Amino acid sequence: MSDTTKTGVVHASEANFDQTVLQSKLPVLVKFGANWCGPCRMMEPYLELFARQFAGRAVIVEVDKDNAKELAKTYGVTAIPHIIIFKDGAPVAAPEGEDKFDGVGLPGYGLLRSWVSEQLFGAAEEPSAAETSFEAAANAASEKMDATIKNSAENQAFSETWQPHGQAYREAVESAAKDLAASSINQIDHDRRISAARHAVDEAFNTEAVQRAYGPYKQVTATAETAYKADLTAAVDEFFPAKTECCGSNGSCGSNCSCGSNCGCNSDKSGGSRPSVCAIGDKSCGASVALPD
């Protein structure tokens, strides 16, 4: 059985991937990631938001690449986070020239939201006022994280220590590419030079001086990333403030729903509680009750 969080994100493994993803009647977004991957962790609130927004229309799945090596190999996952859309049991290839999210780090919410809705449903859906507010909150959280890291003494110390090694690697890669394009070397020689440059930069990274500067920088980065995720999670919770007792017996919005037609009731799921999609900061939107654990 797959593990599902209370917000609807499904954590799949090699054992249940076929049942969870390939046999799904709904389109599926699969994100390959890992616990050690910062951008993967920071993307989690986005997935929670998508799981709530697209409930009943799509399935949002996370797979730990380190614990699903055969799946990663099957679907060509080398860098993470890596997102693949599945429909009718098969991955959907993005048309040539379009954005892909395969090891790109952490994309902006607006770009990711537009791409995800287009890949899942065939067309990019126009953002609501609440989504526009959420995007502003996400951008503010990202800018705060970047400023915290950039302005830290730890970042400056690490940059000064690492910059010569990073620059040497970039120059080696550019030189090899230039010589290959000019036919001065063949592909084998190019690959050997890239491999040597990679080995040199790996050795440089493991030197005492670099590691002494990297440790404090890594701690500052981890703290800033944790704060970013907390800010983004808070924005998700404000986007979906709580459950609202607002649905009538036929699935229409009832008298207890102050969000009007946006109360989230579905005609095929009549009665009960539905998540309310309200403008961020609008505390009067619906009669809220606590989300169940």
mmCIF file of C-alpha atoms in Angstrom:
data_model
loop_
_atom_site.group_PDB
_atom_site.id
_atom_site.type_symbol
_atom_site.label_atom_id
_atom_site.label_comp_id
_atom_site.label_asym_id
_atom_site.label_seq_id
_atom_site.Cartn_x
_atom_site.Cartn_y
_atom_site.Cartn_z
ATOM 1 C CA MET A 1 0.000 0.000 0.000
ATOM 2 C CA SER A 2 1.252 3.493 -0.805
ATOM 3 C CA ASP A 3 1.831 6.044 1.949
ATOM 4 C CA THR A 4 -0.391 9.113 1.585
ATOM 5 C CA THR A 5 0.097 12.305 3.567
ATOM 6 C CA LYS A 6 -2.928 14.069 5.037
ATOM 7 C CA THR A 7 -2.723 16.608 2.198
ATOM 8 C CA GLY A 8 -2.922 13.939 -0.496
ATOM 9 C CA VAL A 9 0.673 13.553 -1.731
ATOM 10 C CA VAL A 10 1.372 9.847 -2.336
ATOM 11 C CA HIS A 11 4.791 8.403 -1.505
ATOM 12 C CA ALA A 12 5.374 5.547 -3.942
ATOM 13 C CA SER A 13 8.076 2.887 -4.144
ATOM 14 C CA GLU A 14 9.201 0.270 -6.635
ATOM 15 C CA ALA A 15 6.808 -2.174 -4.975
ATOM 16 C CA ASN A 16 3.662 -0.128 -5.600
ATOM 17 C CA PHE A 17 4.648 2.093 -8.546
ATOM 18 C CA ASP A 18 2.695 0.000 -11.027
ATOM 19 C CA GLN A 19 -0.504 0.173 -8.992
ATOM 20 C CA THR A 20 -0.111 3.792 -7.886
ATOM 21 C CA VAL A 21 1.087 5.345 -11.137
ATOM 22 C CA LEU A 22 0.827 3.064 -14.157
ATOM 23 C CA GLN A 23 -2.678 1.775 -13.339
ATOM 24 C CA SER A 24 -4.080 5.166 -12.341
ATOM 25 C CA LYS A 25 -7.159 6.302 -14.223
ATOM 26 C CA LEU A 26 -6.155 9.904 -13.524
ATOM 27 C CA PRO A 27 -3.077 11.696 -14.854
ATOM 28 C CA VAL A 28 -0.151 11.451 -12.443
ATOM 29 C CA LEU A 29 2.661 13.849 -11.576
ATOM 30 C CA VAL A 30 5.698 11.962 -10.277
ATOM 31 C CA LYS A 31 8.575 13.817 -8.629
ATOM 32 C CA PHE A 32 11.796 11.872 -8.151
ATOM 33 C CA GLY A 33 13.857 13.299 -5.301
ATOM 34 C CA ALA A 34 15.888 12.426 -2.201
ATOM 35 C CA ASN A 35 16.056 13.456 1.434
ATOM 36 C CA TRP A 36 19.536 14.969 0.991
ATOM 37 C CA CYS A 37 18.424 17.136 -1.970
ATOM 38 C CA GLY A 38 17.665 20.696 -0.828
ATOM 39 C CA PRO A 39 15.592 21.754 -3.873
ATOM 40 C CA CYS A 40 13.618 18.483 -3.570
ATOM 41 C CA ARG A 41 12.711 19.244 0.045
ATOM 42 C CA MET A 42 11.846 22.847 -0.748
ATOM 43 C CA MET A 43 9.532 21.736 -3.550
ATOM 44 C CA GLU A 44 7.379 19.694 -1.135
ATOM 45 C CA PRO A 45 4.964 22.567 -0.298
ATOM 46 C CA TYR A 46 4.333 23.024 -4.028
ATOM 47 C CA LEU A 47 3.356 19.368 -4.296
ATOM 48 C CA GLU A 48 1.069 19.701 -1.278
ATOM 49 C CA LEU A 49 -0.644 22.646 -2.949
ATOM 50 C CA PHE A 50 -1.071 20.732 -6.222
ATOM 51 C CA ALA A 51 -2.424 17.694 -4.375
ATOM 52 C CA ARG A 52 -5.129 19.817 -2.757
ATOM 53 C CA GLN A 53 -5.905 21.856 -5.874
ATOM 54 C CA PHE A 54 -6.105 18.898 -8.240
ATOM 55 C CA ALA A 55 -7.817 16.411 -5.901
ATOM 56 C CA GLY A 56 -10.091 14.191 -7.963
ATOM 57 C CA ARG A 57 -8.453 15.362 -11.205
ATOM 58 C CA ALA A 58 -4.845 14.185 -10.838
ATOM 59 C CA VAL A 59 -2.558 12.234 -8.504
ATOM 60 C CA ILE A 60 0.608 13.773 -7.065
ATOM 61 C CA VAL A 61 3.362 11.266 -6.266
ATOM 62 C CA GLU A 62 6.824 11.445 -4.709
ATOM 63 C CA VAL A 63 9.494 8.774 -5.229
ATOM 64 C CA ASP A 64 12.794 8.569 -3.330
ATOM 65 C CA LYS A 65 15.341 8.040 -6.101
ATOM 66 C CA ASP A 66 17.865 6.431 -3.759
ATOM 67 C CA ASN A 67 15.341 3.759 -2.776
ATOM 68 C CA ALA A 68 14.021 3.256 -6.312
ATOM 69 C CA LYS A 69 17.157 2.881 -8.409
ATOM 70 C CA GLU A 70 15.535 0.594 -10.987
ATOM 71 C CA LEU A 71 12.670 3.042 -11.518
ATOM 72 C CA ALA A 72 15.136 5.893 -11.877
ATOM 73 C CA LYS A 73 17.071 3.892 -14.461
ATOM 74 C CA THR A 74 13.907 2.925 -16.340
ATOM 75 C CA TYR A 75 12.741 6.530 -16.674
ATOM 76 C CA GLY A 76 16.133 8.136 -17.226
ATOM 77 C CA VAL A 77 16.314 9.983 -13.918
ATOM 78 C CA THR A 78 19.888 11.118 -13.342
ATOM 79 C CA ALA A 79 19.572 14.574 -11.749
ATOM 80 C CA ILE A 80 16.955 15.589 -9.180
ATOM 81 C CA PRO A 81 14.385 16.934 -8.606
ATOM 82 C CA HIS A 82 12.990 15.312 -11.740
ATOM 83 C CA ILE A 83 9.301 15.556 -12.658
ATOM 84 C CA ILE A 84 7.532 13.189 -15.052
ATOM 85 C CA ILE A 85 3.865 13.293 -16.061
ATOM 86 C CA PHE A 86 2.147 9.936 -16.645
ATOM 87 C CA LYS A 87 -1.101 9.400 -18.539
ATOM 88 C CA ASP A 88 -2.703 6.041 -19.282
ATOM 89 C CA GLY A 89 0.258 4.191 -17.820
ATOM 90 C CA ALA A 90 2.973 5.899 -19.852
ATOM 91 C CA PRO A 91 5.226 8.944 -19.368
ATOM 92 C CA VAL A 92 4.288 11.998 -21.408
ATOM 93 C CA ALA A 93 7.233 13.499 -23.257
ATOM 94 C CA ALA A 94 7.268 17.302 -23.304
ATOM 95 C CA PRO A 95 7.182 18.638 -26.889
ATOM 96 C CA GLU A 96 10.557 19.672 -28.292
ATOM 97 C CA GLY A 97 11.526 23.148 -27.160
ATOM 98 C CA GLU A 98 9.187 23.231 -24.160
ATOM 99 C CA ASP A 99 10.241 23.486 -20.532
ATOM 100 C CA LYS A 100 11.237 20.295 -18.762
ATOM 101 C CA PHE A 101 11.834 19.833 -15.063
ATOM 102 C CA ASP A 102 14.593 17.254 -14.851
ATOM 103 C CA GLY A 103 17.209 18.287 -12.350
ATOM 104 C CA VAL A 104 16.660 22.034 -12.755
ATOM 105 C CA GLY A 105 16.834 22.854 -9.056
ATOM 106 C CA LEU A 106 13.892 24.760 -7.613
ATOM 107 C CA PRO A 107 11.745 26.434 -10.308
ATOM 108 C CA GLY A 108 9.546 29.423 -9.596
ATOM 109 C CA TYR A 109 5.966 28.589 -8.628
ATOM 110 C CA GLY A 110 4.362 30.443 -11.554
ATOM 111 C CA LEU A 111 6.437 28.623 -14.182
ATOM 112 C CA LEU A 112 5.977 25.244 -12.497
ATOM 113 C CA ARG A 113 2.215 25.721 -11.963
ATOM 114 C CA SER A 114 1.675 26.695 -15.607
ATOM 115 C CA TRP A 115 3.723 23.745 -16.875
ATOM 116 C CA VAL A 116 2.094 21.226 -14.533
ATOM 117 C CA SER A 117 -1.481 22.235 -15.400
ATOM 118 C CA GLU A 118 -0.696 22.194 -19.114
ATOM 119 C CA GLN A 119 0.934 18.755 -18.958
ATOM 120 C CA LEU A 120 -1.776 17.269 -16.735
ATOM 121 C CA PHE A 121 -4.867 18.802 -18.315
ATOM 122 C CA GLY A 122 -3.808 19.893 -21.792
ATOM 123 C CA ALA A 123 -3.858 23.644 -21.194
ATOM 124 C CA ALA A 124 -2.306 26.051 -18.722
ATOM 125 C CA GLU A 125 -5.059 27.205 -16.373
ATOM 126 C CA GLU A 126 -5.327 30.886 -15.570
ATOM 127 C CA PRO A 127 -4.229 31.604 -11.979
ATOM 128 C CA SER A 128 -6.869 32.796 -9.552
ATOM 129 C CA ALA A 129 -6.425 35.855 -7.353
ATOM 130 C CA ALA A 130 -5.511 33.525 -4.495
ATOM 131 C CA GLU A 131 -2.850 31.824 -6.615
ATOM 132 C CA THR A 132 -1.405 35.185 -7.600
ATOM 133 C CA SER A 133 -1.155 36.035 -3.908
ATOM 134 C CA PHE A 134 0.421 32.662 -3.195
ATOM 135 C CA GLU A 135 2.992 33.199 -5.948
ATOM 136 C CA ALA A 136 3.889 36.568 -4.428
ATOM 137 C CA ALA A 137 4.348 34.882 -1.037
ATOM 138 C CA ALA A 138 6.496 32.148 -2.628
ATOM 139 C CA ASN A 139 8.660 34.721 -4.413
ATOM 140 C CA ALA A 140 9.088 36.702 -1.199
ATOM 141 C CA ALA A 141 10.150 33.548 0.651
ATOM 142 C CA SER A 142 12.673 32.743 -2.094
ATOM 143 C CA GLU A 143 14.130 36.249 -2.061
ATOM 144 C CA LYS A 144 14.426 36.122 1.733
ATOM 145 C CA MET A 145 16.292 32.804 1.545
ATOM 146 C CA ASP A 146 18.644 34.031 -1.187
ATOM 147 C CA ALA A 147 19.413 37.240 0.720
ATOM 148 C CA THR A 148 20.073 35.340 3.955
ATOM 149 C CA ILE A 149 22.621 33.112 2.222
ATOM 150 C CA LYS A 150 24.209 35.769 0.013
ATOM 151 C CA ASN A 151 24.692 38.315 2.806
ATOM 152 C CA SER A 152 26.181 35.846 5.289
ATOM 153 C CA ALA A 153 29.849 35.951 6.243
ATOM 154 C CA GLU A 154 29.935 32.180 5.806
ATOM 155 C CA ASN A 155 28.927 32.486 2.146
ATOM 156 C CA GLN A 156 31.578 35.095 1.493
ATOM 157 C CA ALA A 157 34.288 32.981 3.131
ATOM 158 C CA PHE A 158 33.316 29.878 1.168
ATOM 159 C CA SER A 159 33.020 31.789 -2.121
ATOM 160 C CA GLU A 160 36.508 33.246 -1.729
ATOM 161 C CA THR A 161 37.952 29.817 -0.972
ATOM 162 C CA TRP A 162 36.107 27.906 -3.670
ATOM 163 C CA GLN A 163 35.986 30.486 -6.487
ATOM 164 C CA PRO A 164 39.429 29.716 -8.008
ATOM 165 C CA HIS A 165 38.663 25.995 -8.209
ATOM 166 C CA GLY A 166 35.198 26.539 -9.661
ATOM 167 C CA GLN A 167 36.575 28.982 -12.206
ATOM 168 C CA ALA A 168 39.299 26.534 -13.264
ATOM 169 C CA TYR A 169 36.693 23.831 -13.832
ATOM 170 C CA ARG A 170 34.459 26.121 -15.912
ATOM 171 C CA GLU A 171 37.418 27.207 -18.047
ATOM 172 C CA ALA A 172 38.439 23.583 -18.624
ATOM 173 C CA VAL A 173 34.913 22.641 -19.729
ATOM 174 C CA GLU A 174 34.621 25.657 -22.028
ATOM 175 C CA SER A 175 38.058 24.979 -23.543
ATOM 176 C CA ALA A 176 37.225 21.342 -24.252
ATOM 177 C CA ALA A 177 33.900 22.291 -25.852
ATOM 178 C CA LYS A 178 35.598 24.947 -28.002
ATOM 179 C CA ASP A 179 38.295 22.525 -29.209
ATOM 180 C CA LEU A 180 35.686 19.864 -29.985
ATOM 181 C CA ALA A 181 33.634 22.337 -32.013
ATOM 182 C CA ALA A 182 36.759 23.348 -33.933
ATOM 183 C CA SER A 183 37.586 19.663 -34.573
ATOM 184 C CA SER A 184 40.916 20.120 -32.774
ATOM 185 C CA ILE A 185 40.058 17.093 -30.634
ATOM 186 C CA ASN A 186 37.670 14.156 -31.003
ATOM 187 C CA GLN A 187 34.824 13.182 -28.674
ATOM 188 C CA ILE A 188 36.967 10.732 -26.729
ATOM 189 C CA ASP A 189 39.619 13.364 -25.988
ATOM 190 C CA HIS A 190 36.893 15.839 -25.045
ATOM 191 C CA ASP A 191 35.368 13.389 -22.578
ATOM 192 C CA ARG A 192 38.794 12.622 -21.095
ATOM 193 C CA ARG A 193 39.469 16.312 -20.500
ATOM 194 C CA ILE A 194 36.077 16.795 -18.878
ATOM 195 C CA SER A 195 36.677 13.762 -16.678
ATOM 196 C CA ALA A 196 40.102 15.088 -15.630
ATOM 197 C CA ALA A 197 38.621 18.490 -14.820
ATOM 198 C CA ARG A 198 35.882 16.845 -12.795
ATOM 199 C CA HIS A 199 38.444 14.782 -10.873
ATOM 200 C CA ALA A 200 40.525 17.888 -10.165
ATOM 201 C CA VAL A 201 37.594 19.879 -8.852
ATOM 202 C CA ASP A 202 36.443 16.949 -6.688
ATOM 203 C CA GLU A 203 39.907 16.711 -5.169
ATOM 204 C CA ALA A 204 39.960 20.468 -4.559
ATOM 205 C CA PHE A 205 36.579 20.318 -2.835
ATOM 206 C CA ASN A 206 37.860 17.723 -0.390
ATOM 207 C CA THR A 207 40.891 19.738 0.682
ATOM 208 C CA GLU A 208 41.029 20.898 4.283
ATOM 209 C CA ALA A 209 40.802 24.598 3.418
ATOM 210 C CA VAL A 210 37.674 24.209 1.305
ATOM 211 C CA GLN A 211 35.964 21.880 3.755
ATOM 212 C CA ARG A 212 36.721 24.230 6.643
ATOM 213 C CA ALA A 213 34.862 27.016 4.804
ATOM 214 C CA TYR A 214 32.140 24.754 3.415
ATOM 215 C CA GLY A 215 30.890 23.428 6.775
ATOM 216 C CA PRO A 216 29.638 26.785 8.151
ATOM 217 C CA TYR A 217 28.295 27.767 4.710
ATOM 218 C CA LYS A 218 26.336 24.519 4.497
ATOM 219 C CA GLN A 219 24.819 25.174 7.931
ATOM 220 C CA VAL A 220 23.703 28.672 6.937
ATOM 221 C CA THR A 221 22.221 27.294 3.714
ATOM 222 C CA ALA A 222 20.368 24.509 5.547
ATOM 223 C CA THR A 223 18.901 26.981 8.047
ATOM 224 C CA ALA A 224 17.792 29.331 5.269
ATOM 225 C CA GLU A 225 16.230 26.459 3.306
ATOM 226 C CA THR A 226 14.322 25.283 6.386
ATOM 227 C CA ALA A 227 12.975 28.804 6.931
ATOM 228 C CA TYR A 228 11.981 28.989 3.249
ATOM 229 C CA LYS A 229 10.055 25.723 3.458
ATOM 230 C CA ALA A 230 8.293 26.886 6.631
ATOM 231 C CA ASP A 231 7.283 30.176 4.970
ATOM 232 C CA LEU A 232 6.009 28.331 1.914
ATOM 233 C CA THR A 233 4.111 25.778 3.986
ATOM 234 C CA ALA A 234 2.431 28.619 5.878
ATOM 235 C CA ALA A 235 1.432 30.163 2.541
ATOM 236 C CA VAL A 236 -0.082 26.838 1.429
ATOM 237 C CA ASP A 237 -2.056 26.583 4.665
ATOM 238 C CA GLU A 238 -3.318 30.125 4.169
ATOM 239 C CA PHE A 239 -4.312 29.309 0.594
ATOM 240 C CA PHE A 240 -6.333 26.433 2.023
ATOM 241 C CA PRO A 241 -7.215 27.869 5.454
ATOM 242 C CA ALA A 242 -9.150 24.816 6.661
ATOM 243 C CA LYS A 243 -12.090 22.656 5.780
ATOM 244 C CA THR A 244 -15.410 24.406 5.454
ATOM 245 C CA GLU A 245 -18.792 22.927 6.310
ATOM 246 C CA CYS A 246 -20.543 24.365 3.318
ATOM 247 C CA CYS A 247 -21.838 21.706 0.944
ATOM 248 C CA GLY A 248 -25.507 20.980 0.528
ATOM 249 C CA SER A 249 -26.896 17.497 0.034
ATOM 250 C CA ASN A 250 -26.682 17.848 -3.747
ATOM 251 C CA GLY A 251 -23.099 19.127 -3.746
ATOM 252 C CA SER A 252 -24.027 22.785 -4.175
ATOM 253 C CA CYS A 253 -22.728 25.531 -1.899
ATOM 254 C CA GLY A 254 -24.780 25.661 1.273
ATOM 255 C CA SER A 255 -25.753 28.529 3.548
ATOM 256 C CA ASN A 256 -22.687 28.087 5.781
ATOM 257 C CA CYS A 257 -20.234 28.851 2.985
ATOM 258 C CA SER A 258 -19.182 32.488 2.775
ATOM 259 C CA CYS A 259 -16.951 31.788 -0.228
ATOM 260 C CA GLY A 260 -19.935 31.649 -2.576
ATOM 261 C CA SER A 261 -19.399 29.621 -5.733
ATOM 262 C CA ASN A 262 -15.785 29.054 -4.720
ATOM 263 C CA CYS A 263 -16.702 26.866 -1.743
ATOM 264 C CA GLY A 264 -15.192 23.770 -3.366
ATOM 265 C CA CYS A 265 -18.295 21.546 -3.428
ATOM 266 C CA ASN A 266 -18.418 18.955 -6.178
ATOM 267 C CA SER A 267 -21.598 17.594 -7.725
ATOM 268 C CA ASP A 268 -20.090 14.103 -7.784
ATOM 269 C CA LYS A 269 -19.150 14.300 -4.090
ATOM 270 C CA SER A 270 -22.276 15.654 -2.472
ATOM 271 C CA GLY A 271 -22.505 16.766 1.133
ATOM 272 C CA GLY A 272 -19.860 16.829 3.836
ATOM 273 C CA SER A 273 -16.796 19.069 4.027
ATOM 274 C CA ARG A 274 -14.782 20.314 1.079
ATOM 275 C CA PRO A 275 -11.525 22.264 1.059
ATOM 276 C CA SER A 276 -12.192 25.956 0.595
ATOM 277 C CA VAL A 277 -10.051 27.902 -1.867
ATOM 278 C CA CYS A 278 -10.036 31.449 -0.526
ATOM 279 C CA ALA A 279 -7.921 34.514 -1.086
ATOM 280 C CA ILE A 280 -4.828 34.547 1.083
ATOM 281 C CA GLY A 281 -5.402 36.664 4.162
ATOM 282 C CA ASP A 282 -9.215 36.506 3.966
ATOM 283 C CA LYS A 283 -9.965 35.126 7.433
ATOM 284 C CA SER A 284 -13.733 35.522 6.900
ATOM 285 C CA CYS A 285 -13.753 32.977 4.103
ATOM 286 C CA GLY A 286 -15.914 30.125 5.335
ATOM 287 C CA ALA A 287 -16.691 28.620 8.731
ATOM 288 C CA SER A 288 -13.439 26.871 9.439
ATOM 289 C CA VAL A 289 -12.829 23.694 11.356
ATOM 290 C CA ALA A 290 -9.445 22.087 12.037
ATOM 291 C CA LEU A 291 -7.986 19.714 9.480
ATOM 292 C CA PRO A 292 -7.969 16.122 10.701
ATOM 293 C CA ASP A 293 -4.655 14.533 11.609
#
